[in-house]
Short mmCIF file of C-alpha atoms in Angstrom, two decimals:
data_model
loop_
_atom_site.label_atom_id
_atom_site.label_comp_id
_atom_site.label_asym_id
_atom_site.label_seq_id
_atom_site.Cartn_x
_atom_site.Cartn_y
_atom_site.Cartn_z
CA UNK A 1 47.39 152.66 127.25
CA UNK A 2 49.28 154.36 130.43
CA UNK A 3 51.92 151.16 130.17
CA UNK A 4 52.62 152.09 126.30
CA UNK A 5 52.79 155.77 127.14
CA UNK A 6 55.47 154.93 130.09
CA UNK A 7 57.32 152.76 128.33
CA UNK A 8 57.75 155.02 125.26
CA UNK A 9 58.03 158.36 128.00
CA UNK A 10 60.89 156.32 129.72
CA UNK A 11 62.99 155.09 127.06
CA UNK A 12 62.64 158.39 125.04
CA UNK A 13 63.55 160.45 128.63
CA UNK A 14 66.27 158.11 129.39
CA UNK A 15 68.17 158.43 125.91
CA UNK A 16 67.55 162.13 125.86
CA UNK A 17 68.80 162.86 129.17
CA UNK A 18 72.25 160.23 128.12
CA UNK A 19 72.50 162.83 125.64
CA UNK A 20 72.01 165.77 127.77
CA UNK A 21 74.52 164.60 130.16
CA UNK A 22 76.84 163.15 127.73
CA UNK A 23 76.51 167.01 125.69
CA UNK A 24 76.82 168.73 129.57
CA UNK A 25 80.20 166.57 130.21
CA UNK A 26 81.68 167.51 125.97
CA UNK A 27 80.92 171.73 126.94
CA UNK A 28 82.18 171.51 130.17
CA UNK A 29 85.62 169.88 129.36
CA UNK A 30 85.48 172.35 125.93
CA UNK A 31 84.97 175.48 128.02
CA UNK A 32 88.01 174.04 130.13
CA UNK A 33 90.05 173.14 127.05
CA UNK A 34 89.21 176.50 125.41
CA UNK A 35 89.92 177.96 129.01
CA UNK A 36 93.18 176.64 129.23
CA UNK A 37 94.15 177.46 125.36
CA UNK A 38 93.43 180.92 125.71
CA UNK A 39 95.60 181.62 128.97
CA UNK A 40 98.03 179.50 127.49
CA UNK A 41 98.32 182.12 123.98
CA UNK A 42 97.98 185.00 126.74
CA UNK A 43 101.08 183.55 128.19
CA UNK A 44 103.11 183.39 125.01
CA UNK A 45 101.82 186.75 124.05
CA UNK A 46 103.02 188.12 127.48
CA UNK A 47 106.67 186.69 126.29
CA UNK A 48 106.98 187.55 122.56
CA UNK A 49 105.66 191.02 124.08
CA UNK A 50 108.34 191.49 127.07
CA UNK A 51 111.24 190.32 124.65
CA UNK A 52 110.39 193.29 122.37
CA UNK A 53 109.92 195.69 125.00
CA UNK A 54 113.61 194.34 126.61
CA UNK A 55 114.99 194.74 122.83
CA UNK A 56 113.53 198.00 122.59
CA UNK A 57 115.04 199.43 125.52
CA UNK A 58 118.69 197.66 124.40
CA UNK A 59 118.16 199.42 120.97
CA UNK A 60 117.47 202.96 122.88
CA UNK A 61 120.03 201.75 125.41
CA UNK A 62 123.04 201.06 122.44
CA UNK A 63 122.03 204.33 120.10
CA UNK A 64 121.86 206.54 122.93
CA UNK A 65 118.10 207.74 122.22
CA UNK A 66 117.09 210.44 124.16
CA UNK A 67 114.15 210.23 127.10
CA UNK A 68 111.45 212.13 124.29
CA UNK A 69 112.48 209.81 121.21
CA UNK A 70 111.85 206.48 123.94
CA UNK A 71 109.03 207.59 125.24
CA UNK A 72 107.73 208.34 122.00
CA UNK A 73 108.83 204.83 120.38
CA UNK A 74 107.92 202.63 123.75
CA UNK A 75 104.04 204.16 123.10
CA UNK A 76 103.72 202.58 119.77
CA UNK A 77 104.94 199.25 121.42
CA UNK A 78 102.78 199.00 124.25
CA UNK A 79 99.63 199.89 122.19
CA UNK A 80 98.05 196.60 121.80
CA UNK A 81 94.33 195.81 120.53
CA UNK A 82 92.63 194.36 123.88
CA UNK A 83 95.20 194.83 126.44
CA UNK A 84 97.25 196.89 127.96
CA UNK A 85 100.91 196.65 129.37
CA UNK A 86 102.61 198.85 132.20
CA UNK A 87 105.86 198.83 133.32
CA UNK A 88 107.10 199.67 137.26
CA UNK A 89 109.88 200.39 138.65
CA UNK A 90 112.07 199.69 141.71
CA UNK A 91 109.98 201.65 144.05
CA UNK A 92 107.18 199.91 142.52
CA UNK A 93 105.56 203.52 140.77
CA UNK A 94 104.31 203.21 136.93
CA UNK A 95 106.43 204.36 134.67
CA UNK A 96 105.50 203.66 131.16
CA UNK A 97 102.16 203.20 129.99
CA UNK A 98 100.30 203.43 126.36
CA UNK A 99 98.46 206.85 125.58
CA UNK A 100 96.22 205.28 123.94
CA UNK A 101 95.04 202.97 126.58
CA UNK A 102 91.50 201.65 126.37
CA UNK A 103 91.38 199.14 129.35
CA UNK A 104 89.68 199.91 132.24
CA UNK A 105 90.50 201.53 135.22
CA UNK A 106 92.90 198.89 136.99
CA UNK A 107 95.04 199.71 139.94
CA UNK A 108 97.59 197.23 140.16
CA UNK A 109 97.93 196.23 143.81
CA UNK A 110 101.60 198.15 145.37
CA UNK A 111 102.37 194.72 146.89
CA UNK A 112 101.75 192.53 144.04
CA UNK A 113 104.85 195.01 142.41
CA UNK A 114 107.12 194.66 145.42
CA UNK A 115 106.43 190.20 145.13
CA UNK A 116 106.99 190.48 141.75
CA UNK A 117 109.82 192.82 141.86
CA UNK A 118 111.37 190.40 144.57
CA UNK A 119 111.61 187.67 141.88
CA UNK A 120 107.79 186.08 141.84
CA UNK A 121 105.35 185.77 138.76
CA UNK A 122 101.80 186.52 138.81
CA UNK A 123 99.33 185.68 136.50
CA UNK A 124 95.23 185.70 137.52
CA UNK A 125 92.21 186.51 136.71
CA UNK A 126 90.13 189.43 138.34
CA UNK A 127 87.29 191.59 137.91
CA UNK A 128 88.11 195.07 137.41
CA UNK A 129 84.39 197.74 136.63
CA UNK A 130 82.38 194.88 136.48
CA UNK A 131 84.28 193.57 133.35
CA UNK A 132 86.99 190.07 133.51
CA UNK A 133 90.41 190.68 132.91
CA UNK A 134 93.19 188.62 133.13
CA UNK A 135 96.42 189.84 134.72
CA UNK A 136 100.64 188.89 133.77
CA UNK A 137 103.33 190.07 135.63
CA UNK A 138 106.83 189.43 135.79
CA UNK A 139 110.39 191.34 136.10
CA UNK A 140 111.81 192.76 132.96
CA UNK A 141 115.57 193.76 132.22
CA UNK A 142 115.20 197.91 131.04
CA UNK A 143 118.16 199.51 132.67
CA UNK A 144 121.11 197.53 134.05
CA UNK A 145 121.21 197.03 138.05
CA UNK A 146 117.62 198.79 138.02
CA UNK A 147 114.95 196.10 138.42
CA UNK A 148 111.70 197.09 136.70
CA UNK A 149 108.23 194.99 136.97
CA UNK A 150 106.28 194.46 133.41
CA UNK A 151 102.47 193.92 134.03
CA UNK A 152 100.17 193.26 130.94
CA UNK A 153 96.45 193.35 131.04
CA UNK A 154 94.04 191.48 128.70
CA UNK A 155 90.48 192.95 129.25
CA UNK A 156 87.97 191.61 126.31
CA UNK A 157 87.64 188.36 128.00
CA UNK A 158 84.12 189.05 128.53
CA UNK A 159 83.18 189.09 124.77
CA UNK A 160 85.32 186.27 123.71
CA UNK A 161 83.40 184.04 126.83
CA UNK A 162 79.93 185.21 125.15
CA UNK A 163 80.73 184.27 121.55
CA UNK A 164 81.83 180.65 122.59
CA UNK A 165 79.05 180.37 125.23
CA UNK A 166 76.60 181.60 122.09
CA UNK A 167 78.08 179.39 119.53
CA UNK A 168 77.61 176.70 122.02
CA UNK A 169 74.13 177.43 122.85
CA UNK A 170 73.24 177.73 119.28
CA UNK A 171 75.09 174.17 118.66
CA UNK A 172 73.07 172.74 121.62
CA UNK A 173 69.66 174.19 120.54
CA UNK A 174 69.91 172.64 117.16
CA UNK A 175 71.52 169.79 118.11
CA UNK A 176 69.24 168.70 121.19
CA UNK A 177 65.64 169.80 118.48
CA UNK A 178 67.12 167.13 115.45
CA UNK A 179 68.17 164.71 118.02
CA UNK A 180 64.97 165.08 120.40
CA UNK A 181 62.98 163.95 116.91
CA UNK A 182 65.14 160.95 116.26
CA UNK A 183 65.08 159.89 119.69
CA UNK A 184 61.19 160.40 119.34
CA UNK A 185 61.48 158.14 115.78
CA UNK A 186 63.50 155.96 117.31
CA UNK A 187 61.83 155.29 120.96
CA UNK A 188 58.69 155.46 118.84
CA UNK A 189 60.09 152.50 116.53
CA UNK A 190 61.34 150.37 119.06
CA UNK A 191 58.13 150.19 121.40
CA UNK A 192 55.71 149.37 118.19
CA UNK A 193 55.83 146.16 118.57
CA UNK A 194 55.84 146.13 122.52
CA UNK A 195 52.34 148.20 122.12
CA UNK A 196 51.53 146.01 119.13
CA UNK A 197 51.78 142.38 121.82
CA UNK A 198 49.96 144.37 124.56
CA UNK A 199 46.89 145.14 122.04
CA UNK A 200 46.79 141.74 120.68
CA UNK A 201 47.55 139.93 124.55
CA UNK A 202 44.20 141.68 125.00
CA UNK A 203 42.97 140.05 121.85
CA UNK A 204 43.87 136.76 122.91
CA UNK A 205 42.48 137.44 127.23
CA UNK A 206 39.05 137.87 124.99
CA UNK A 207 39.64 134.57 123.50
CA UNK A 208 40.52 135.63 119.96
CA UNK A 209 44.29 133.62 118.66
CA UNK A 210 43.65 134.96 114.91
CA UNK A 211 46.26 137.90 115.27
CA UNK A 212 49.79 137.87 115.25
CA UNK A 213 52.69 140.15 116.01
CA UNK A 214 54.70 140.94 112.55
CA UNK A 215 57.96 139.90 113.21
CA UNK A 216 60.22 142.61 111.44
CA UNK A 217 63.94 142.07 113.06
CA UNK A 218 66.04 139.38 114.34
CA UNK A 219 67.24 141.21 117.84
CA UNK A 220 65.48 140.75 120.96
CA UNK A 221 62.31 142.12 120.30
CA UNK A 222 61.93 140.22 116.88
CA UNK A 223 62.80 137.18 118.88
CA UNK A 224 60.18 138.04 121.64
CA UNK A 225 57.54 139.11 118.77
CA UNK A 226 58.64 134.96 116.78
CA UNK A 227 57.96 133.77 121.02
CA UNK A 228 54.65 135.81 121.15
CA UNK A 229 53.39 134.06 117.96
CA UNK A 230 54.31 130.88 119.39
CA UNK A 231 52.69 131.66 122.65
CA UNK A 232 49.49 132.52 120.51
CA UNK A 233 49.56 129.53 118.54
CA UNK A 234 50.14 127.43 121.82
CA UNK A 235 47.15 129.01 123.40
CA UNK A 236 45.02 128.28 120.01
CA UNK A 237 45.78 124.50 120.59
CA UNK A 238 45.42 124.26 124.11
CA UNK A 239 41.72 126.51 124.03
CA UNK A 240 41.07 123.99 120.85
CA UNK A 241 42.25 121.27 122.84
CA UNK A 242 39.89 122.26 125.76
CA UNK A 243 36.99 122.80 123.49
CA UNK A 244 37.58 119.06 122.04
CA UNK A 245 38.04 117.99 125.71
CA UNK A 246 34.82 119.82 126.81
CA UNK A 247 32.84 118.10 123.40
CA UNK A 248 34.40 114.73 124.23
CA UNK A 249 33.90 114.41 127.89
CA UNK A 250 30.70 115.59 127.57
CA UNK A 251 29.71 112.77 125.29
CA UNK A 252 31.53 110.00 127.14
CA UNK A 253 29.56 111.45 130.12
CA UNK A 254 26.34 111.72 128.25
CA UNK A 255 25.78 108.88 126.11
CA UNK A 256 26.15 106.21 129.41
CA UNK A 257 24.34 108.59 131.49
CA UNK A 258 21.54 108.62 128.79
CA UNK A 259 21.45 104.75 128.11
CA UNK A 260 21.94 104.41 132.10
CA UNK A 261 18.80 106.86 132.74
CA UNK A 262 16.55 104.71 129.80
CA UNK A 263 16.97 101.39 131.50
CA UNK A 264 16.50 102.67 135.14
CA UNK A 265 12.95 103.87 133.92
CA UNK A 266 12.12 101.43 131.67
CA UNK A 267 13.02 98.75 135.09
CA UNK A 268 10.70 100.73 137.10
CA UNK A 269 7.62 101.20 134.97
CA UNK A 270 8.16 97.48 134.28
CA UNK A 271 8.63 98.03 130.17
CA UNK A 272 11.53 95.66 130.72
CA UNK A 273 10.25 92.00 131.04
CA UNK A 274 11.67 89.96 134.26
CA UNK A 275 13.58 87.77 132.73
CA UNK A 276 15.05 90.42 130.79
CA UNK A 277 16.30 92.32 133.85
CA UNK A 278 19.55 91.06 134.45
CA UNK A 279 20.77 91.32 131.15
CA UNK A 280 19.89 95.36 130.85
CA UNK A 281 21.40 95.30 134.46
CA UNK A 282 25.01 93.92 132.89
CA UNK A 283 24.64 96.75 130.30
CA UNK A 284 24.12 99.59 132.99
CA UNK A 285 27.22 98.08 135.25
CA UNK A 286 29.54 98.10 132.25
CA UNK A 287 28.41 101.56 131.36
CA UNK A 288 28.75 102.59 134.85
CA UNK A 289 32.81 101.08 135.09
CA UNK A 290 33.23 102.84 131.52
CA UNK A 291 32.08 106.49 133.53
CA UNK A 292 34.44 104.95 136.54
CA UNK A 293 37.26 104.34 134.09
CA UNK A 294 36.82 108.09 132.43
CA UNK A 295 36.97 109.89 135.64
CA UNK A 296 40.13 107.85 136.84
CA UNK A 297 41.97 109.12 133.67
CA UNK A 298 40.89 112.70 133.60
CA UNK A 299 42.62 112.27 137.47
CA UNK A 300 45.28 109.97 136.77
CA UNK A 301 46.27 112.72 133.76
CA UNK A 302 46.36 115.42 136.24
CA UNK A 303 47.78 114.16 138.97
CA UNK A 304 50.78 112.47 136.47
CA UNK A 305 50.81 116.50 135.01
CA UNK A 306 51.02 118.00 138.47
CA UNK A 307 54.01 115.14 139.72
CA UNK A 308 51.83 113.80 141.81
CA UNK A 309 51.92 110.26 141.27
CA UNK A 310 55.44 108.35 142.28
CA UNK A 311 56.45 104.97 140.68
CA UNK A 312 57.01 102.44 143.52
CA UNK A 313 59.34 99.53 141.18
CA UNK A 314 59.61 95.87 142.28
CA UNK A 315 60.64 92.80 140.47
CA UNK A 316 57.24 90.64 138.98
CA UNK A 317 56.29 88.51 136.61
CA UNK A 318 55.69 90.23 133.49
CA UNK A 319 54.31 87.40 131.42
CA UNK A 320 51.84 86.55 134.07
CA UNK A 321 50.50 90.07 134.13
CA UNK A 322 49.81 90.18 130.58
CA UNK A 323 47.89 86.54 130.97
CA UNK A 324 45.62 88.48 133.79
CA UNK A 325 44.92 91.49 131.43
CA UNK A 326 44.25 89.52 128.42
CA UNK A 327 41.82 87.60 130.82
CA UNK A 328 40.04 90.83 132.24
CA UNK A 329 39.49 91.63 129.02
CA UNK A 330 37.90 88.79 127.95
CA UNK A 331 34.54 90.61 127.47
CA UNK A 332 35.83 93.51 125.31
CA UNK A 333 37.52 90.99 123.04
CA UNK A 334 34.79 88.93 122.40
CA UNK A 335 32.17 91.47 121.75
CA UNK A 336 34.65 93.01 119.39
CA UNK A 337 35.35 89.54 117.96
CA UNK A 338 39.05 89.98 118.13
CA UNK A 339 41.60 87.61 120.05
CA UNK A 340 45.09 87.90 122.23
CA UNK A 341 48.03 86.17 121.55
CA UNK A 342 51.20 86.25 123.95
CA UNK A 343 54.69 85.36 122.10
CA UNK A 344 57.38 85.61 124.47
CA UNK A 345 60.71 83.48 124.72
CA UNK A 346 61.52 80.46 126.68
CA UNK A 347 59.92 81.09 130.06
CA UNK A 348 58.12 83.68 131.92
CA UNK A 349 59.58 87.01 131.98
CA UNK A 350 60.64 89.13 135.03
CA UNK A 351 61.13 92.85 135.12
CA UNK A 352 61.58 95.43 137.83
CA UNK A 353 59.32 98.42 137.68
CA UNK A 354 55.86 99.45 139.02
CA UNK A 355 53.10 96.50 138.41
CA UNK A 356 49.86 98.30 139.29
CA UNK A 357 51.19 101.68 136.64
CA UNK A 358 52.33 99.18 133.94
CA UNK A 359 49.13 97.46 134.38
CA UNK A 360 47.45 100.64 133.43
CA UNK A 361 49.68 100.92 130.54
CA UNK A 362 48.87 97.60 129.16
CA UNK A 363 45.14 98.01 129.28
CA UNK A 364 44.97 101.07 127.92
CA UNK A 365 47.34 100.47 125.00
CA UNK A 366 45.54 96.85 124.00
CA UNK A 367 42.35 98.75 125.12
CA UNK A 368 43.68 101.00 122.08
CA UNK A 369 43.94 98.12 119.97
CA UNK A 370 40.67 96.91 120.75
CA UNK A 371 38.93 99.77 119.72
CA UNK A 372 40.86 100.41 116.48
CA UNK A 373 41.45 96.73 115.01
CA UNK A 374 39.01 95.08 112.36
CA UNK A 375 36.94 91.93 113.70
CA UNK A 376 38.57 88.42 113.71
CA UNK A 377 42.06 89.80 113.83
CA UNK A 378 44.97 89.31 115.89
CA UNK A 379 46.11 91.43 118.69
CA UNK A 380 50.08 90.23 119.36
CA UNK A 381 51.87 91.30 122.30
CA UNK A 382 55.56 90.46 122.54
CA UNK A 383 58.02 90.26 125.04
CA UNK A 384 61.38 90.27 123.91
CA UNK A 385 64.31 90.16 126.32
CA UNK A 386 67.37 92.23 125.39
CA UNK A 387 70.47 92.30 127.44
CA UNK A 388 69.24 94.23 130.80
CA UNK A 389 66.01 94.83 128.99
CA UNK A 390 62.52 93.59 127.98
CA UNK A 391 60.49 94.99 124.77
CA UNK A 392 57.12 95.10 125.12
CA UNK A 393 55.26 95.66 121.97
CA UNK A 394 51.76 95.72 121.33
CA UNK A 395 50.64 95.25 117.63
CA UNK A 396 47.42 95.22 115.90
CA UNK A 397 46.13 95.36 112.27
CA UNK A 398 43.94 98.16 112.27
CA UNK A 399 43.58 101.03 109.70
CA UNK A 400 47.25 102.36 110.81
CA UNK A 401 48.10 106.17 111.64
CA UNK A 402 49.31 108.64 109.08
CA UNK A 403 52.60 110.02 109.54
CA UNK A 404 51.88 113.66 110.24
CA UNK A 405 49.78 112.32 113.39
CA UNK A 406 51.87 110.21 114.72
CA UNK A 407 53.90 113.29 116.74
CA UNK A 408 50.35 114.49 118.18
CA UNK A 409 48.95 111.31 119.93
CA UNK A 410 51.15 111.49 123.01
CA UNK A 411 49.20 115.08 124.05
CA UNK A 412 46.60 115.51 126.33
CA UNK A 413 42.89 115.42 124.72
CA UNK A 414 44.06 114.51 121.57
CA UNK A 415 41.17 112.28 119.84
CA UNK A 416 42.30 109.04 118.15
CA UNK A 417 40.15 109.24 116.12
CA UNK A 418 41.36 112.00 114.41
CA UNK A 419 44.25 109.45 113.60
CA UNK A 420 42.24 106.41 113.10
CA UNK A 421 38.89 106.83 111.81
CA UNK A 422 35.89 106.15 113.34
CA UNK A 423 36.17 105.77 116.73
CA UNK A 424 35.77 108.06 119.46
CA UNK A 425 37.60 108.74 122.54
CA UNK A 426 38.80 111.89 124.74
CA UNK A 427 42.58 111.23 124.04
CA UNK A 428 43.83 110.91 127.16
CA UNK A 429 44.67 107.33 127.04
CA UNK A 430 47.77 107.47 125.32
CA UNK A 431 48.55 110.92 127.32
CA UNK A 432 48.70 108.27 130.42
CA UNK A 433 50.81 106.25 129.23
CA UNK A 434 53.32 108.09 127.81
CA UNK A 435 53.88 110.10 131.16
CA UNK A 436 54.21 106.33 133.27
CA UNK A 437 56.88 104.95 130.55
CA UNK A 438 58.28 108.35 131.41
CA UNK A 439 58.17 108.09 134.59
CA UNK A 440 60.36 104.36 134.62
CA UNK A 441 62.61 106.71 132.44
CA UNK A 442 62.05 104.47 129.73
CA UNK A 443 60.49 105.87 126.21
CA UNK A 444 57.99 104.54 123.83
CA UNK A 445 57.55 104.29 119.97
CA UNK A 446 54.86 103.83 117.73
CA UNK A 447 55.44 102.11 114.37
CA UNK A 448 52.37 102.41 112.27
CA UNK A 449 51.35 102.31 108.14
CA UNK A 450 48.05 103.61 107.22
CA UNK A 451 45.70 100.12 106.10
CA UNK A 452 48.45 97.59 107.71
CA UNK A 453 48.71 98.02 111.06
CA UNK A 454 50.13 100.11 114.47
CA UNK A 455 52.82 98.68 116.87
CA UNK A 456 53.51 100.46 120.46
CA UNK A 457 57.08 99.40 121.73
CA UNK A 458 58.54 100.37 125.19
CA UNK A 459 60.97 98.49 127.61
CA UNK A 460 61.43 97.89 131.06
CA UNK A 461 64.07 96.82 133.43
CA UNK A 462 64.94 93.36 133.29
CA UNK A 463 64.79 91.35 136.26
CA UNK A 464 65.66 87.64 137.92
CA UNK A 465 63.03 85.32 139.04
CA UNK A 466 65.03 84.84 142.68
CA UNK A 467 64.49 88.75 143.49
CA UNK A 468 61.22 88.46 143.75
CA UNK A 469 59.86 90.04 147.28
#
């Protein structure tokens, strides 16, 4: 449960603090923007202000207007609503100022007038009674060959900072609650179906492959919900698998051990006549290579699963093999009632690959037919050279496979039976074989029709009498 909770905590912290920043980084460079603008309009004010004054003082200057009548005019002009403008002269005193000045108390510094009066600009911000103002100063033309120093004042800085640092606020309040909910909607949305495969992953640890993840999208998650599934439906066969595999093994094991068991005590409390001995003894030492044969697959499948097992090829007489196999399984034929025949070309056949692993794949494929082929019938095998290669098929006329099994009997534990009736098995026969054609990098087919027959075809290397070691 802590997992979900981090997962959802994480992604829902990490987009809200994107946001955060990202809002941080859009105020900051709008405070500077707005920052900017705002000196920028003081500036032009500063202008369109010290062009009226300097007309003003050219009007009084042309009409001849006395000292009273420009004083009186000039404090109507240098009123303005939230600042304030002064004017100095050459000895750097005030000289003109608004009566009805409401800035604050601001002594402009005697040698920022002189710098000023000596040709420099000024323009800063201060602090003047606690309260931001922002400070313009240049030289202005009022009496020819007297230089005079115009200094304007803006001083409601403060409240026009406050209303954009509350409108922002406000924005960010509102904006960070609605998105804070989506990104808790969203975050929410997106780890469903992660806390969805976590609760049924601990379905399927317990051993229950009945739930599945509802796949509702086709991104990455959808696509890792459709894998899930698959993984689930995997782990069904393979647990099914093992549970056949457990079932089969156990009666391969059981039945010889049982029939094994019977005769040994019926031999020692002498039920069994004497000259009846040897016979029973035969049926225990075929039962006991029938055990020997089951363990060797069960190992031979997992050490060909693990890699473990290497091919060693060499060239060897093909036809003669099949001759020997037919002959070791003499017995299994004739209780069965069924018979070998051999059809090759003109000669013996030679091929290159390894004898003792195709050996294995021989017996257990006519072993295959054995078991699945009515009595008194045929079991062909063919060799067939092609070019560089020889086709080995193995045919029989038993009650065939259906097509929808035909892609399960190359895996592991999967019962023949299933595919072919009655006979029993632990399906790892055809498992073996499959992995040793594999491993001459070589394939094999099966042809089969249900109530005709089944053919197994694979090839081999071809090889030349003379390169035989």
């Amino acid at each position: 449960m802590s997992r979900q909770q981090n997962i959802f905590t994480k992604l829902f912290v990490t987009y809200f603090v994107i946001i955060l920043i990202s809002f941080f980084l859009f105020n900051s460079i709008f405070l500077y923007l707005f920052h900017v603008n705002m000196y920028d309009d003081f500036k032009e004010g500063f202008v369109y202000s010290k062009e009226k004054i300097e007309a003003h003082f050219e009007l009084a200057d042309s009409e001849d207007w006395s000292e009273e009548l420009l004083d009186a005019s000039l404090d109507i002009s240098l009123s303005q609503m939230n600042n304030s403008i002064y004017i100095y002269n050459s000895s750097a005193e005030r000289v003109y100022q608004s009566s009805y000045d409401q800035a604050p108390k601001l002594q402009v510094d005697r040698s920022m007038v002189e710098d000023v009066l000596r040709g420099a600009e000024l323009a800063e911000g201060m602090r003047v009674d606690n309260r931001l103002v922002y400070t313009i100063a240049e030289p202005i033309d009022v009496t020819a060959g007297t230089p005079h120093v115009m200094v304007m004042v803006y001083y409601e800085l403060d409240h026009q900072y406050k209303q954009v640092l509350i409108m922002i606020g406000l924005t960010f309040t509102i904006t960070m609650a609605l998105t804070g909910f989506i990104l808790w909607f969203i975050s929410r949305r997106l780890t469903a179906p992660l806390r969805e495969m976590n609760r049924i992953a601990l379905q399927l640890a317990k051993g229950d492959f009945s739930q599945h993840v509802r796949v509702n999208s086709k991104d990455e998650i959808g696509q890792l919900g459709s894998t899930f599934n698959y993984m689930a439906k995997e782990l069904e066969n393979i647990e099914q698998m093992r549970t056949d595999f457990i079932t089969n093994v156990s009666h391969d094991l059981r039945s010889p051990l049982t029939s094994i068991k019977g005769f040994l005590t019926a031999l020692l409390d002498g039920t069994i006549a004497y000259h009846r001995k040897n016979h029973y003894y035969t049926i225990m030492k075929n039962e006991t290579e029938r055990l020997s044969k089951l363990v060797n697959d069960l190992l031979d499948m997992s050490q060909l699963q693990h890699g473990h097992i290497t091919i060693k090829p060499a060239t060897y007489n093909l036809s003669e093999q099949v001759r020997l196999v037919a002959a070791k399984m003499e017995p299994q034929l004739q209780a069965s009632d069924l018979f070998i025949e051999l059809e090759e070309g003109a000669g013996d056949v030679y091929v290159f690959a390894d004898k003792d692993r195709i050996e294995q794949v021989l017996i257990n494929l006519i072993e295959n037919a054995i078991h699945h082929s009515p009595p008194k019938k045929p079991v062909y095998v063919h060799l067939l050279q092609e070019a560089e290669q020889v086709k080995v098929s193995i045919e029989d006329f038993g009650e065939g496979i259906k097509e929808e099994d035909l892609t399960y009997i190359w895996e592991r534990f999967y019962k023949t039976d299933k595919a072919r009736s009655k006979k029993t098995g632990t399906g790892v026969g055809l498992s073996i074989v499959k992995s040793i054609i594999d491993l001459h990098q070589s394939s094999i087919q099966v042809k089969s029709e249900v109530g005709i027959g089944t053919t197994f075809i694979f090839t081999l290397p071809q090889s030349n009498s003379k390169d035989i070691e």
